[in-house]
Amino acid sequence: MGERSWTHIIVHHTGAEEKDAEQVRRYHLSLGWRDIGYHYVIERDGRVVPGRSLGLPGAHCKAAGMNFKGIGIAVLGNLNNHPPLPSQEEALENLVRGLQQRFGIPPANVLGHREVPGAATDCPGRCLDMERLRSLPERPDRAVRPEGSGRGTRSGKIYRVQAGAFSLRENAEALAERLRAAGFEAVVVAGNGEPTA
Ligand SMILES: [Zn+2]
């Protein structure tokens, strides 16, 4: 997958009341950037919209070299004026927890933009409670180790995770959406329902 070894998560607000992630992407492209600066944008309905690939450094926090170390997540809106909507808060918590587990990122490395040493900004706004985000209980599930870490047993086989099988495509899409919101890759494949192993 060519993902980088991320050690931090940097939380932003977009700082304006954009309509959606696409508007933010268009703005960043207009600046001559190769893609939207963030890796994820959380829209008002709680949808987590993937931004630039996790295989690329971000363009969201120059301070302390965080573009190269930190996954950039932006909550849509100006969070100096209002807190995140409940749907955004829930999506943010799930996404942050999922990414922490996937990359082994400790709570202390989950930072609001303004908490990064050297960053002169009020981002992600005074209404986003970073302490609370860091102190949420960890989920009990086991962490997924980065595949390049060299630990664990390899047998030459590929282990896939089957997360659900549905007769209605909408249900499969809904589950895939929840997995993506938690920071996992998920694809929906159609099959005839015959398990092969
Ligand atoms: Zn920011």
Short mmCIF file of C-alpha atoms and ligand atoms in Angstrom, two decimals:
data_model
loop_
_atom_site.label_atom_id
_atom_site.label_comp_id
_atom_site.label_asym_id
_atom_site.label_seq_id
_atom_site.Cartn_x
_atom_site.Cartn_y
_atom_site.Cartn_z
CA MET A 1 0.00 0.00 0.00
CA GLY A 2 3.00 2.30 0.38
CA GLU A 3 1.65 3.98 3.48
CA ARG A 4 4.00 6.12 5.50
CA SER A 5 4.83 5.34 9.10
CA TRP A 6 2.65 7.94 10.76
CA THR A 7 3.46 8.79 14.37
CA HIS A 8 1.05 11.65 15.05
CA ILE A 9 -2.51 12.73 14.35
CA ILE A 10 -3.08 16.45 13.87
CA VAL A 11 -6.64 17.73 14.25
CA HIS A 12 -7.80 20.86 12.43
CA HIS A 13 -10.95 22.75 11.70
CA THR A 14 -11.38 24.10 8.20
CA GLY A 15 -11.95 27.50 9.80
CA ALA A 16 -14.72 28.53 7.46
CA GLU A 17 -18.23 27.31 6.86
CA GLU A 18 -17.53 25.48 3.63
CA LYS A 19 -20.31 23.44 2.11
CA ASP A 20 -18.37 20.20 1.90
CA ALA A 21 -14.95 18.57 1.59
CA GLU A 22 -15.03 19.10 -2.16
CA GLN A 23 -15.08 22.87 -1.68
CA VAL A 24 -12.00 22.61 0.54
CA ARG A 25 -10.29 20.40 -2.05
CA ARG A 26 -11.02 22.88 -4.85
CA TYR A 27 -9.61 25.70 -2.75
CA HIS A 28 -6.42 23.82 -1.99
CA LEU A 29 -6.02 22.86 -5.66
CA SER A 30 -6.42 26.54 -6.56
CA LEU A 31 -3.35 27.22 -4.40
CA GLY A 32 -1.37 24.95 -6.71
CA TRP A 33 -1.26 22.05 -4.25
CA ARG A 34 -1.33 18.55 -5.67
CA ASP A 35 -4.46 17.65 -3.69
CA ILE A 36 -6.42 18.72 -0.64
CA GLY A 37 -4.00 19.28 2.25
CA TYR A 38 -5.73 17.00 4.75
CA HIS A 39 -5.93 13.22 4.79
CA TYR A 40 -9.51 13.25 6.01
CA VAL A 41 -12.31 15.82 6.22
CA ILE A 42 -15.31 15.30 8.50
CA GLU A 43 -18.44 16.80 7.00
CA ARG A 44 -21.47 18.01 8.97
CA ASP A 45 -23.39 14.77 8.69
CA GLY A 46 -20.42 12.90 10.15
CA ARG A 47 -19.27 11.54 6.82
CA VAL A 48 -15.52 10.99 6.75
CA VAL A 49 -14.31 12.05 3.31
CA PRO A 50 -10.87 10.74 2.38
CA GLY A 51 -8.55 13.56 1.34
CA ARG A 52 -5.06 12.99 0.01
CA SER A 53 -3.67 9.47 0.16
CA LEU A 54 -2.00 8.29 3.36
CA GLY A 55 0.91 7.44 1.07
CA LEU A 56 1.62 11.17 0.68
CA PRO A 57 2.86 13.73 3.19
CA GLY A 58 0.18 16.22 4.15
CA ALA A 59 -0.07 19.95 3.58
CA HIS A 60 -1.70 20.96 6.83
CA CYS A 61 0.98 21.61 9.47
CA LYS A 62 4.46 22.75 8.60
CA ALA A 63 5.46 23.26 12.24
CA ALA A 64 7.66 20.54 13.75
CA GLY A 65 7.72 18.70 10.42
CA MET A 66 4.22 17.41 11.07
CA ASN A 67 3.32 17.24 7.38
CA PHE A 68 5.65 14.26 7.26
CA LYS A 69 4.77 12.71 10.61
CA GLY A 70 1.14 13.53 11.25
CA ILE A 71 -2.08 12.39 9.65
CA GLY A 72 -4.15 15.54 9.05
CA ILE A 73 -7.84 15.45 9.93
CA ALA A 74 -10.05 18.51 9.46
CA VAL A 75 -13.49 19.05 10.92
CA LEU A 76 -15.58 21.16 8.55
CA GLY A 77 -16.62 24.48 10.09
CA ASN A 78 -15.28 27.32 12.22
CA LEU A 79 -14.91 25.75 15.64
CA ASN A 80 -14.06 29.06 17.24
CA ASN A 81 -17.72 29.93 16.84
CA HIS A 82 -19.41 26.65 17.64
CA PRO A 83 -18.52 23.15 18.79
CA PRO A 84 -18.42 20.29 16.29
CA LEU A 85 -21.85 18.83 15.58
CA PRO A 86 -22.55 15.62 17.51
CA SER A 87 -22.27 13.63 14.26
CA GLN A 88 -18.85 15.19 13.61
CA GLU A 89 -17.68 14.58 17.14
CA GLU A 90 -18.61 10.92 16.97
CA ALA A 91 -16.98 10.50 13.56
CA LEU A 92 -13.83 12.26 14.79
CA GLU A 93 -13.57 10.02 17.84
CA ASN A 94 -14.03 6.87 15.75
CA LEU A 95 -11.57 7.98 13.09
CA VAL A 96 -8.91 9.02 15.61
CA ARG A 97 -9.28 5.78 17.58
CA GLY A 98 -9.13 3.69 14.42
CA LEU A 99 -6.01 5.46 13.14
CA GLN A 100 -4.35 5.25 16.56
CA GLN A 101 -4.89 1.51 16.54
CA ARG A 102 -3.84 1.05 12.95
CA PHE A 103 -0.58 2.96 13.30
CA GLY A 104 0.09 2.45 17.01
CA ILE A 105 -0.19 6.18 17.81
CA PRO A 106 -0.39 6.99 21.55
CA PRO A 107 -2.93 9.55 22.87
CA ALA A 108 -0.11 12.01 23.65
CA ASN A 109 0.60 12.22 19.90
CA VAL A 110 -2.97 13.23 19.06
CA LEU A 111 -2.62 17.00 18.85
CA GLY A 112 -4.71 19.97 17.91
CA HIS A 113 -2.89 22.07 15.29
CA ARG A 114 -2.23 24.86 17.82
CA GLU A 115 -0.64 22.38 20.24
CA VAL A 116 2.16 21.57 17.81
CA PRO A 117 5.31 23.39 18.97
CA GLY A 118 5.95 26.34 16.70
CA ALA A 119 2.46 26.48 15.19
CA ALA A 120 1.03 29.99 15.36
CA THR A 121 -2.67 29.32 14.95
CA ASP A 122 -5.85 28.96 16.96
CA CYS A 123 -6.83 25.92 14.88
CA PRO A 124 -8.84 23.70 15.53
CA GLY A 125 -10.82 26.41 17.30
CA ARG A 126 -11.59 26.95 20.95
CA CYS A 127 -14.74 24.81 20.89
CA LEU A 128 -12.97 21.55 20.08
CA ASP A 129 -11.93 19.76 23.25
CA MET A 130 -8.62 18.03 22.54
CA GLU A 131 -8.20 16.84 26.14
CA ARG A 132 -11.44 14.93 25.85
CA LEU A 133 -10.42 13.44 22.50
CA ARG A 134 -7.15 12.20 24.02
CA SER A 135 -8.73 10.81 27.16
CA LEU A 136 -11.44 8.68 25.60
CA PRO A 137 -11.06 5.09 26.70
CA GLU A 138 -9.24 2.91 24.22
CA ARG A 139 -11.32 0.36 22.50
CA PRO A 140 -10.61 -3.13 23.74
CA ASP A 141 -9.86 -4.55 20.30
CA ARG A 142 -6.31 -5.54 19.48
CA ALA A 143 -4.13 -3.08 17.66
CA VAL A 144 -3.23 -3.85 14.07
CA ARG A 145 0.53 -3.74 13.74
CA PRO A 146 2.04 -1.93 10.80
CA GLU A 147 2.81 -4.59 8.22
CA GLY A 148 6.38 -3.38 7.75
CA SER A 149 7.27 -3.76 11.42
CA GLY A 150 8.88 -7.15 10.93
CA ARG A 151 7.18 -8.69 13.93
CA GLY A 152 4.68 -11.51 13.82
CA THR A 153 4.64 -14.65 11.77
CA ARG A 154 4.50 -14.54 8.01
CA SER A 155 3.66 -17.59 5.98
CA GLY A 156 3.50 -16.15 2.48
CA LYS A 157 -0.27 -16.20 2.65
CA ILE A 158 -2.44 -13.12 2.63
CA TYR A 159 -4.97 -12.94 5.43
CA ARG A 160 -8.12 -11.07 4.54
CA VAL A 161 -10.70 -9.91 7.03
CA GLN A 162 -14.27 -10.83 6.20
CA ALA A 163 -16.40 -8.33 8.04
CA GLY A 164 -19.88 -9.18 6.85
CA ALA A 165 -21.96 -10.72 4.11
CA PHE A 166 -25.29 -9.25 3.10
CA SER A 167 -27.94 -9.91 0.51
CA LEU A 168 -28.61 -6.18 0.15
CA ARG A 169 -25.82 -4.11 -1.34
CA GLU A 170 -26.86 -1.05 0.75
CA ASN A 171 -26.11 -2.99 3.92
CA ALA A 172 -22.67 -3.94 2.64
CA GLU A 173 -21.99 -0.32 1.66
CA ALA A 174 -23.14 0.85 5.09
CA LEU A 175 -20.73 -1.49 6.88
CA ALA A 176 -17.88 -0.54 4.53
CA GLU A 177 -18.62 3.12 5.27
CA ARG A 178 -18.36 2.48 9.03
CA LEU A 179 -15.05 0.68 8.58
CA ARG A 180 -13.69 3.52 6.47
CA ALA A 181 -14.86 6.02 9.07
CA ALA A 182 -12.79 4.07 11.60
CA GLY A 183 -9.73 4.45 9.39
CA PHE A 184 -9.72 1.05 7.70
CA GLU A 185 -9.69 0.29 4.03
CA ALA A 186 -12.87 -1.48 2.99
CA VAL A 187 -14.15 -2.60 -0.37
CA VAL A 188 -17.44 -4.18 -1.29
CA VAL A 189 -17.15 -7.24 -3.52
CA ALA A 190 -20.02 -9.11 -5.07
CA GLY A 191 -20.05 -12.88 -4.92
CA ASN A 192 -22.47 -15.75 -5.05
CA GLY A 193 -22.30 -16.40 -1.36
CA GLU A 194 -20.43 -19.70 -1.55
CA PRO A 195 -17.66 -19.68 1.02
CA THR A 196 -14.54 -21.18 -0.50
CA ALA A 197 -12.75 -22.23 2.68
ZN ZN B 1 -5.06 23.67 11.28
#
